[in-house]
Short mmCIF file of C-alpha atoms in Angstrom, two decimals:
data_model
loop_
_atom_site.label_atom_id
_atom_site.label_comp_id
_atom_site.label_asym_id
_atom_site.label_seq_id
_atom_site.Cartn_x
_atom_site.Cartn_y
_atom_site.Cartn_z
CA MET A 661 -0.16 0.16 0.25
CA THR A 662 1.88 3.34 -0.98
CA ALA A 663 1.06 6.14 1.18
CA ALA A 664 -1.45 7.77 -0.57
CA ASP A 665 -3.68 4.85 -0.65
CA ALA A 666 -2.71 4.17 3.25
CA ARG A 667 -4.06 7.87 3.78
CA GLY A 668 -6.93 7.21 1.35
CA SER A 669 -8.22 4.34 3.73
CA ARG A 670 -8.30 6.10 6.96
CA ALA A 671 -9.51 9.23 5.58
CA SER A 672 -12.90 6.81 4.31
CA GLY A 673 -12.43 4.89 7.44
CA THR A 674 -12.01 1.28 5.73
CA GLY A 675 -10.30 -1.42 6.86
CA ASP A 676 -11.02 -4.85 8.32
CA THR A 677 -13.69 -4.79 10.48
CA ALA A 678 -13.46 -8.04 11.67
CA ASN A 679 -13.59 -8.95 15.80
CA PRO A 680 -10.20 -7.97 16.42
CA LEU A 681 -10.32 -9.32 19.52
CA GLU A 682 -10.54 -12.49 17.34
CA ALA A 683 -7.65 -11.55 14.81
CA LEU A 684 -4.43 -13.77 16.41
CA SER A 685 -3.76 -17.33 18.09
CA LEU A 686 -2.46 -18.23 21.13
CA ASP A 687 0.49 -19.71 19.85
CA GLN A 688 1.17 -15.48 18.67
CA LEU A 689 0.26 -13.74 21.40
CA ARG A 690 2.71 -16.02 23.08
CA ARG A 691 5.97 -14.20 20.85
CA ARG A 692 4.79 -10.96 21.44
CA ARG A 693 7.25 -9.10 23.86
CA SER A 694 5.54 -6.76 26.14
CA MET A 695 4.80 -6.74 30.21
CA LYS A 696 1.53 -9.10 29.46
CA TRP A 697 3.57 -12.14 28.11
CA ARG A 698 6.46 -11.82 28.89
CA THR A 699 5.76 -11.40 33.23
CA HIS A 700 4.45 -14.91 34.13
CA PRO A 701 5.75 -18.51 32.48
CA ALA A 702 4.37 -19.70 28.76
CA ASP A 703 1.96 -22.08 30.48
CA VAL A 704 -0.26 -19.16 32.56
CA LEU A 705 -2.58 -17.21 30.54
CA PRO A 706 -2.30 -13.80 31.55
CA LEU A 707 -5.41 -11.86 32.22
CA TRP A 708 -3.62 -8.92 34.61
CA VAL A 709 -2.24 -5.37 33.04
CA ALA A 710 -4.45 -3.50 30.56
CA GLU A 711 -3.67 -4.57 27.67
CA MET A 712 -5.48 -6.04 24.68
CA ASP A 713 -4.94 -9.23 22.46
CA VAL A 714 -4.96 -7.16 19.39
CA PRO A 715 -3.44 -6.14 16.64
CA LEU A 716 -3.44 -2.67 15.63
CA ALA A 717 -5.83 -0.85 14.00
CA PRO A 718 -5.62 -0.04 10.33
CA PRO A 719 -5.53 3.35 10.46
CA VAL A 720 -2.65 3.19 13.33
CA ALA A 721 -0.97 1.01 11.47
CA ASP A 722 -0.71 2.66 8.52
CA ALA A 723 0.50 6.19 9.65
CA LEU A 724 2.86 4.62 11.96
CA ARG A 725 4.22 3.25 8.64
CA GLU A 726 3.59 6.36 6.60
CA ALA A 727 5.81 8.01 8.95
CA ILE A 728 8.66 5.64 9.11
CA ASP A 729 8.77 5.52 5.13
CA MET A 730 8.85 8.92 5.18
CA GLY A 731 11.75 8.87 8.41
CA ASP A 732 8.99 11.49 9.62
CA THR A 733 10.62 10.68 13.85
CA GLY A 734 11.37 13.64 14.54
CA TYR A 735 10.33 15.75 17.62
CA PRO A 736 6.40 16.25 18.01
CA ALA A 737 4.23 20.23 16.67
CA GLY A 738 0.99 21.58 16.02
CA THR A 739 -2.27 21.09 17.68
CA GLU A 740 -3.17 18.20 15.00
CA PHE A 741 -3.29 15.86 17.27
CA ALA A 742 -5.99 17.94 20.32
CA GLU A 743 -7.82 19.12 16.89
CA SER A 744 -8.37 14.67 16.70
CA LEU A 745 -9.14 14.36 20.11
CA ALA A 746 -11.81 17.68 19.25
CA GLY A 747 -13.16 15.79 16.27
CA PHE A 748 -13.44 12.39 18.45
CA ALA A 749 -14.90 14.49 21.62
CA SER A 750 -17.76 15.94 19.02
CA ARG A 751 -18.78 12.99 17.40
CA ARG A 752 -18.49 10.14 19.97
CA TRP A 753 -20.04 12.19 23.37
CA ASN A 754 -21.08 15.29 21.73
CA TRP A 755 -18.95 17.43 23.30
CA GLU A 756 -17.42 20.66 22.29
CA GLY A 757 -15.66 21.27 24.66
CA VAL A 758 -12.00 21.11 24.23
CA ALA A 759 -10.10 23.58 23.68
CA ILE A 760 -7.14 23.70 21.94
CA ASP A 761 -5.54 26.53 23.35
CA ARG A 762 -5.93 24.59 26.39
CA ALA A 763 -4.65 21.90 25.60
CA ALA A 764 -1.47 19.99 25.98
CA VAL A 765 0.69 17.31 24.86
CA ILE A 766 1.65 15.07 27.85
CA PRO A 767 4.05 12.02 28.54
CA ASP A 768 1.24 10.02 29.40
CA VAL A 769 -1.51 10.24 31.04
CA MET A 770 -0.52 9.43 34.16
CA MET A 771 2.79 11.45 33.94
CA GLY A 772 0.55 13.59 33.59
CA ALA A 773 -1.56 13.70 36.45
CA VAL A 774 1.67 13.92 38.75
CA GLN A 775 2.27 17.04 37.02
CA VAL A 776 -1.05 18.46 36.87
CA LEU A 777 -1.12 17.96 41.10
CA ARG A 778 2.21 19.60 41.15
CA LEU A 779 0.86 22.40 39.73
CA ILE A 780 -1.72 22.94 41.89
CA THR A 781 -0.97 20.70 44.89
CA ASP A 782 2.24 21.25 47.38
CA PRO A 783 4.34 18.34 49.38
CA GLY A 784 2.56 17.04 52.05
CA ASP A 785 -1.25 18.58 50.53
CA PRO A 786 -4.03 15.98 50.21
CA VAL A 787 -5.33 13.83 46.98
CA VAL A 788 -8.27 12.29 47.47
CA VAL A 789 -9.20 8.86 45.94
CA ASN A 790 -12.08 6.64 45.16
CA SER A 791 -10.99 3.79 47.07
CA PRO A 792 -10.44 0.70 45.58
CA VAL A 793 -8.70 2.48 42.65
CA TYR A 794 -5.73 1.98 39.57
CA ALA A 795 -3.07 0.87 41.73
CA PRO A 796 -0.62 2.91 40.26
CA PHE A 797 -2.66 5.95 41.74
CA TYR A 798 -1.32 5.00 45.88
CA ALA A 799 2.48 4.06 43.77
CA PHE A 800 3.25 7.86 42.44
CA LEU A 801 1.26 10.24 44.31
CA THR A 802 3.57 8.86 47.13
CA HIS A 803 6.27 8.98 45.61
CA ASP A 804 5.42 12.68 45.01
CA ASP A 805 5.20 13.04 48.89
CA ARG A 806 1.24 14.00 48.38
CA ARG A 807 -0.79 12.39 50.86
CA ILE A 808 -3.35 9.91 49.82
CA VAL A 809 -6.74 9.95 51.27
CA GLU A 810 -9.40 7.29 50.59
CA ALA A 811 -13.45 8.10 50.02
CA PRO A 812 -14.95 4.72 49.36
CA LEU A 813 -17.18 4.25 46.44
CA GLY A 814 -20.13 2.91 48.08
CA ASP A 815 -21.40 -1.68 48.15
CA ASP A 816 -22.97 -0.28 44.86
CA LEU A 817 -19.48 0.16 43.23
CA ARG A 818 -20.21 3.44 42.27
CA ILE A 819 -19.46 7.28 44.15
CA ASP A 820 -20.62 7.68 47.25
CA PRO A 821 -21.98 11.22 47.16
CA ALA A 822 -22.80 12.18 51.03
CA GLY A 823 -19.47 9.91 51.93
CA LEU A 824 -17.25 12.10 48.93
CA GLU A 825 -18.57 15.50 50.16
CA GLU A 826 -17.79 14.58 53.42
CA THR A 827 -13.81 13.46 53.20
CA PHE A 828 -13.93 16.95 51.54
CA ARG A 829 -15.11 18.76 53.95
CA ARG A 830 -13.29 16.91 56.91
CA ILE A 831 -9.59 17.59 55.12
CA ARG A 832 -11.41 21.18 54.37
CA GLU A 833 -11.84 21.67 57.89
CA GLN A 834 -7.90 19.96 59.15
CA SER A 835 -5.86 21.93 56.16
CA GLY A 836 -7.91 25.63 56.66
CA LYS A 837 -6.64 27.46 53.11
CA GLY A 838 -4.38 24.04 52.10
CA LYS A 839 -4.47 23.35 48.58
CA ILE A 840 -6.81 19.85 48.26
CA ALA A 841 -6.87 17.93 44.92
CA TYR A 842 -8.81 14.67 44.04
CA LEU A 843 -8.10 12.68 41.16
CA LEU A 844 -10.90 11.10 39.40
CA SER A 845 -11.09 7.90 37.95
CA ASN A 846 -13.91 7.99 35.02
CA PRO A 847 -14.33 5.99 34.11
CA HIS A 848 -13.53 3.37 36.64
CA ASN A 849 -10.88 1.36 36.95
CA PRO A 850 -11.40 -1.39 38.53
CA THR A 851 -14.71 -1.57 38.49
CA GLY A 852 -16.01 -0.58 35.30
CA THR A 853 -18.14 2.05 36.76
CA VAL A 854 -19.30 4.95 34.06
CA HIS A 855 -19.83 7.58 36.35
CA THR A 856 -23.72 9.56 35.03
CA PHE A 857 -23.95 13.52 34.21
CA GLU A 858 -25.83 13.80 37.50
CA GLU A 859 -23.22 11.84 40.06
CA LEU A 860 -20.33 13.83 38.13
CA ALA A 861 -22.17 17.14 38.58
CA ALA A 862 -22.87 16.19 42.41
CA VAL A 863 -19.40 15.71 42.36
CA ALA A 864 -17.97 19.12 40.67
CA GLU A 865 -20.97 21.50 43.70
CA SER A 866 -19.35 19.55 46.60
CA ALA A 867 -15.53 20.44 45.09
CA ARG A 868 -16.27 23.55 44.80
CA ARG A 869 -17.56 24.12 47.74
CA TYR A 870 -14.90 23.03 49.52
CA GLY A 871 -11.95 24.52 47.00
CA VAL A 872 -11.48 21.13 45.80
CA ARG A 873 -9.15 20.99 42.56
CA VAL A 874 -10.66 18.11 40.23
CA VAL A 875 -7.71 15.70 38.07
CA ALA A 876 -9.81 13.36 36.40
CA ASP A 877 -8.30 11.26 34.74
CA GLU A 878 -10.37 9.51 31.32
CA ILE A 879 -7.53 6.96 29.84
CA HIS A 880 -10.61 4.61 29.26
CA ALA A 881 -13.51 6.93 27.98
CA PRO A 882 -13.78 5.41 24.61
CA LEU A 883 -14.37 2.39 25.84
CA VAL A 884 -17.53 2.35 26.99
CA LEU A 885 -20.63 -0.05 26.19
CA ALA A 886 -23.55 -0.26 25.01
CA GLY A 887 -26.07 0.82 27.77
CA ALA A 888 -23.91 3.22 29.34
CA GLN A 889 -22.49 6.70 28.83
CA PHE A 890 -19.37 8.58 29.03
CA THR A 891 -20.44 12.00 30.23
CA PRO A 892 -16.27 13.80 30.38
CA TYR A 893 -15.52 15.69 33.74
CA LEU A 894 -15.31 18.85 31.97
CA SER A 895 -18.75 18.74 31.08
CA VAL A 896 -20.13 19.69 34.03
CA PRO A 897 -21.41 22.77 35.24
CA GLY A 898 -18.61 23.64 38.41
CA SER A 899 -15.66 21.95 36.37
CA GLU A 900 -14.26 25.35 35.36
CA ASP A 901 -10.91 24.93 37.11
CA ALA A 902 -10.59 21.18 36.91
CA PHE A 903 -8.01 18.93 34.19
CA SER A 904 -9.13 15.74 32.55
CA LEU A 905 -6.21 14.04 30.90
CA MET A 906 -7.22 12.13 27.86
CA SER A 907 -5.28 9.08 25.48
CA ALA A 908 -6.22 6.62 22.90
CA THR A 909 -3.87 4.45 25.04
CA LYS A 910 -6.75 2.04 26.17
CA GLY A 911 -9.01 2.55 23.60
CA TRP A 912 -6.69 1.53 20.64
CA ASN A 913 -3.59 -0.28 22.49
CA LEU A 914 -1.41 1.51 22.33
CA ALA A 915 0.78 1.69 25.97
CA GLY A 916 3.85 1.43 24.29
CA ILE A 917 3.30 4.10 22.25
CA LYS A 918 2.50 7.03 24.56
CA ALA A 919 1.18 10.29 24.20
CA ALA A 920 -2.03 11.89 25.97
CA LEU A 921 -3.65 14.81 26.34
CA ALA A 922 -3.78 17.58 29.55
CA LEU A 923 -7.21 19.41 29.49
CA ALA A 924 -8.32 23.14 31.29
CA GLY A 925 -10.99 23.76 32.48
CA PRO A 926 -11.41 27.90 31.40
CA GLU A 927 -10.49 28.44 35.14
CA ALA A 928 -7.53 26.08 35.36
CA ALA A 929 -5.90 27.70 31.75
CA GLY A 930 -3.14 29.98 33.78
CA ASP A 931 -2.38 26.57 36.38
CA LEU A 932 -1.68 24.15 31.95
CA HIS A 933 0.09 26.51 31.13
CA ARG A 934 2.79 26.89 34.29
CA MET A 935 3.72 23.27 33.63
CA PRO A 936 7.00 23.33 32.20
CA GLU A 937 8.38 22.83 28.75
CA GLU A 938 10.24 19.99 29.03
CA VAL A 939 7.22 17.72 29.89
CA HIS A 940 6.06 18.50 26.52
CA HIS A 941 9.38 16.48 24.84
CA GLY A 942 8.20 13.76 26.90
CA ALA A 943 5.59 12.49 24.00
CA SER A 944 6.79 10.09 21.65
CA PHE A 945 6.16 11.69 18.40
CA LEU A 946 5.34 8.57 16.66
CA GLY A 947 3.31 8.61 19.23
CA VAL A 948 1.14 11.88 18.77
CA VAL A 949 0.74 10.24 15.20
CA ALA A 950 -0.41 6.82 16.73
CA HIS A 951 -2.42 8.31 18.56
CA THR A 952 -3.72 11.58 16.55
CA ALA A 953 -5.21 8.57 13.64
CA ALA A 954 -7.34 6.89 16.32
CA TYR A 955 -9.28 9.31 16.95
CA HIS A 956 -9.74 10.60 13.24
CA HIS A 957 -9.50 8.00 11.57
CA GLY A 958 -10.29 4.78 14.26
CA ASP A 959 -13.90 4.98 15.25
CA LYS A 960 -15.59 2.38 12.58
CA TRP A 961 -12.15 -0.11 14.10
CA LEU A 962 -12.66 0.67 17.32
CA ASP A 963 -16.87 -0.13 17.03
CA VAL A 964 -16.63 -3.59 16.01
CA LEU A 965 -13.70 -3.84 19.23
CA LEU A 966 -16.34 -2.56 21.81
CA ALA A 967 -19.20 -4.80 20.30
CA GLY A 968 -16.37 -7.61 20.55
CA LEU A 969 -15.80 -6.01 23.92
CA ASP A 970 -19.68 -6.67 25.03
CA ALA A 971 -19.87 -10.00 23.93
CA ASN A 972 -17.04 -10.76 25.84
CA ARG A 973 -18.25 -9.14 29.14
CA ASN A 974 -21.74 -11.55 28.39
CA LEU A 975 -19.95 -14.21 27.19
CA LEU A 976 -17.77 -13.86 31.32
CA GLY A 977 -21.02 -13.32 33.51
CA GLU A 978 -22.22 -17.03 31.78
CA LEU A 979 -18.49 -18.77 32.59
CA VAL A 980 -18.80 -17.43 36.22
CA ALA A 981 -22.39 -18.33 36.96
CA GLU A 982 -21.21 -21.96 35.03
CA HIS A 983 -17.51 -22.46 36.31
CA LEU A 984 -17.31 -20.23 39.53
CA PRO A 985 -20.73 -19.77 40.94
CA GLY A 986 -19.39 -18.19 44.84
CA ILE A 987 -17.75 -14.78 42.64
CA GLY A 988 -20.06 -12.27 42.53
CA TYR A 989 -19.59 -10.57 39.33
CA ALA A 990 -21.69 -6.93 38.34
CA GLY A 991 -20.86 -6.58 34.42
CA PRO A 992 -18.65 -3.42 33.57
CA GLU A 993 -19.67 -0.87 32.22
CA GLY A 994 -16.91 0.09 30.53
CA THR A 995 -13.06 -0.90 30.38
CA TYR A 996 -12.23 -4.07 29.77
CA LEU A 997 -12.12 -4.96 32.76
CA ALA A 998 -14.16 -7.04 35.07
CA TRP A 999 -13.96 -6.86 39.10
CA LEU A 1000 -14.69 -10.26 40.44
CA ASP A 1001 -15.62 -10.65 44.67
CA CYS A 1002 -13.88 -13.98 45.11
CA ARG A 1003 -14.38 -13.51 49.25
CA SER A 1004 -16.41 -16.79 49.48
CA LEU A 1005 -13.48 -18.63 49.24
CA GLY A 1006 -12.32 -17.97 52.59
CA LEU A 1007 -9.08 -16.98 51.50
CA ALA A 1008 -7.18 -14.24 54.03
CA SER A 1009 -6.02 -11.88 51.70
CA GLU A 1010 -3.17 -10.03 53.48
CA GLU A 1011 -2.41 -6.89 53.30
CA GLY A 1012 0.31 -5.55 50.48
CA SER A 1013 2.01 -3.19 49.38
CA THR A 1014 0.55 -0.79 46.59
CA ASP A 1015 3.85 0.67 45.98
CA LEU A 1016 4.54 0.70 41.80
CA ALA A 1017 7.17 -1.79 41.40
CA VAL A 1018 5.19 -4.11 43.44
CA VAL A 1019 1.57 -4.57 41.46
CA THR A 1020 2.03 -7.23 40.55
CA ASP A 1021 2.14 -8.61 44.61
CA LEU A 1022 -0.49 -11.47 45.05
CA ALA A 1023 -2.49 -12.11 47.74
CA GLY A 1024 -5.74 -14.71 47.92
CA PRO A 1025 -7.66 -15.38 45.63
CA ALA A 1026 -5.43 -14.19 43.15
CA LYS A 1027 -2.69 -16.46 44.75
CA LEU A 1028 -5.27 -19.35 44.49
CA PHE A 1029 -5.69 -18.63 40.88
CA LEU A 1030 -1.67 -18.88 39.93
CA GLU A 1031 -0.18 -21.28 41.09
CA GLN A 1032 -3.06 -23.86 41.00
CA ALA A 1033 -5.08 -22.69 37.13
CA ARG A 1034 -2.83 -20.98 36.16
CA VAL A 1035 -4.56 -17.95 35.11
CA ALA A 1036 -2.66 -14.06 35.60
CA VAL A 1037 -5.14 -11.43 37.08
CA SER A 1038 -4.62 -8.85 39.45
CA SER A 1039 -5.35 -9.15 42.78
CA GLY A 1040 -7.24 -6.93 44.36
CA HIS A 1041 -5.46 -5.33 47.57
CA ILE A 1042 -3.21 -3.25 45.43
CA PHE A 1043 -6.30 -1.36 44.19
CA GLY A 1044 -6.98 0.19 47.94
CA THR A 1045 -9.82 -0.20 51.06
CA GLY A 1046 -12.02 -2.09 49.75
CA GLY A 1047 -10.33 -4.51 47.18
CA ALA A 1048 -8.73 -7.81 48.96
CA GLY A 1049 -10.95 -10.65 48.53
CA HIS A 1050 -11.07 -9.54 45.00
CA VAL A 1051 -9.79 -9.94 42.01
CA ARG A 1052 -9.24 -7.94 38.21
CA LEU A 1053 -9.63 -10.05 34.72
CA ASN A 1054 -8.96 -8.04 31.53
CA PHE A 1055 -11.57 -9.70 29.24
CA ALA A 1056 -10.40 -8.08 26.60
CA THR A 1057 -9.45 -11.51 24.47
CA SER A 1058 -10.47 -14.03 22.44
CA ARG A 1059 -13.11 -16.07 23.50
CA SER A 1060 -11.82 -19.46 23.51
CA VAL A 1061 -9.08 -17.94 25.83
CA LEU A 1062 -11.69 -16.43 27.73
CA THR A 1063 -13.11 -19.41 28.35
CA GLU A 1064 -10.14 -21.25 29.48
CA ALA A 1065 -9.53 -19.28 31.63
CA VAL A 1066 -12.70 -19.00 33.79
CA THR A 1067 -12.67 -23.17 33.34
CA ARG A 1068 -9.46 -23.14 34.55
CA MET A 1069 -10.27 -20.63 37.97
CA GLY A 1070 -13.90 -22.89 38.37
CA ARG A 1071 -11.40 -25.88 38.79
CA ALA A 1072 -8.94 -24.02 41.41
CA ALA A 1073 -11.70 -23.05 42.92
CA ALA A 1074 -13.50 -26.31 43.57
CA LEU A 1075 -10.51 -27.76 44.97
CA HIS A 1076 -9.68 -25.63 46.88
CA THR A 1077 -13.29 -25.41 49.03
CA ARG A 1078 -13.65 -28.98 48.96
#
């Protein structure tokens, strides 16, 4: 395919429309050299870290080939990346709120969160999180000398508005006029909860009342499944002094090709402009190329992927009911991550570290499933309070791998409880 042909293919949205989750065999996947496939021995089915078992979307692959064929591997420039996100947000979420002059290229979402929090808080200041939540929140914030305060999710795995407001109130009383931030996961990792407009509006109201600055990690925003609707945090009233961090990383499986965008509400623009210049140079040029192509031309591929993920979500529910009948499973509304309540197995889940270096720490059911079933899932304790006795399972794989994995897990659970 010539460069011109590639551009035409991307512009028209043509390309392979088969379910990308079924495109690669297990033998092909085992030849990968990424963390997912190299952390454990070859007999382990890895359903832990957030990588999908898919080939690159054709528009992304074409854009990368075109850049490489031209030797176009220099430094990122221009605003096309932000413009591509603005177009995607308009098409997918009916949101016209991506302001190019309030968008900044950053290395990735988690580093962007750290950099934004450095702009609006000081060492020792509190940062609120909704536990159980993405484990690196704990690691990165602790390493950057911020004080984590948990406002646990409710029993329904949704934000508890009253509990969150009480946390904000208590911290404000303790901090006086000090700085407070809230790091929001939207959609929520690891539960797959997609926060509603009403929930986020309540968050914004409480945050404004108590002078809390909100930073929304919205990396999973493209991955909202049938029955739910993504609401950008910056689209709700009261979010004018907040930030959003967005990336094509999860939607198109681009974790190894780093790039992301930090978006500021109108009252936060001055803070964003204080971000050190060197931060913007941390993104890979090829990352910007790939993410821009995904946002510009990846809708059709994403739609097919979402249909495959929806089917896998339903299949997982059937498999859990059949092979793990004592395990709690509420189908996620977004992401490709399932949060399984394994407390019925009666396994003591010792407190483990939430340090980034040991997010592969295993306790309780995750340890059982790895050792006895040869299936790697993420141990719930690393996600903070409320995570013990749970596991996070990545279902972005083929139906055959998912079926084999849960079948193995069921046998291990049955032997344990016999």
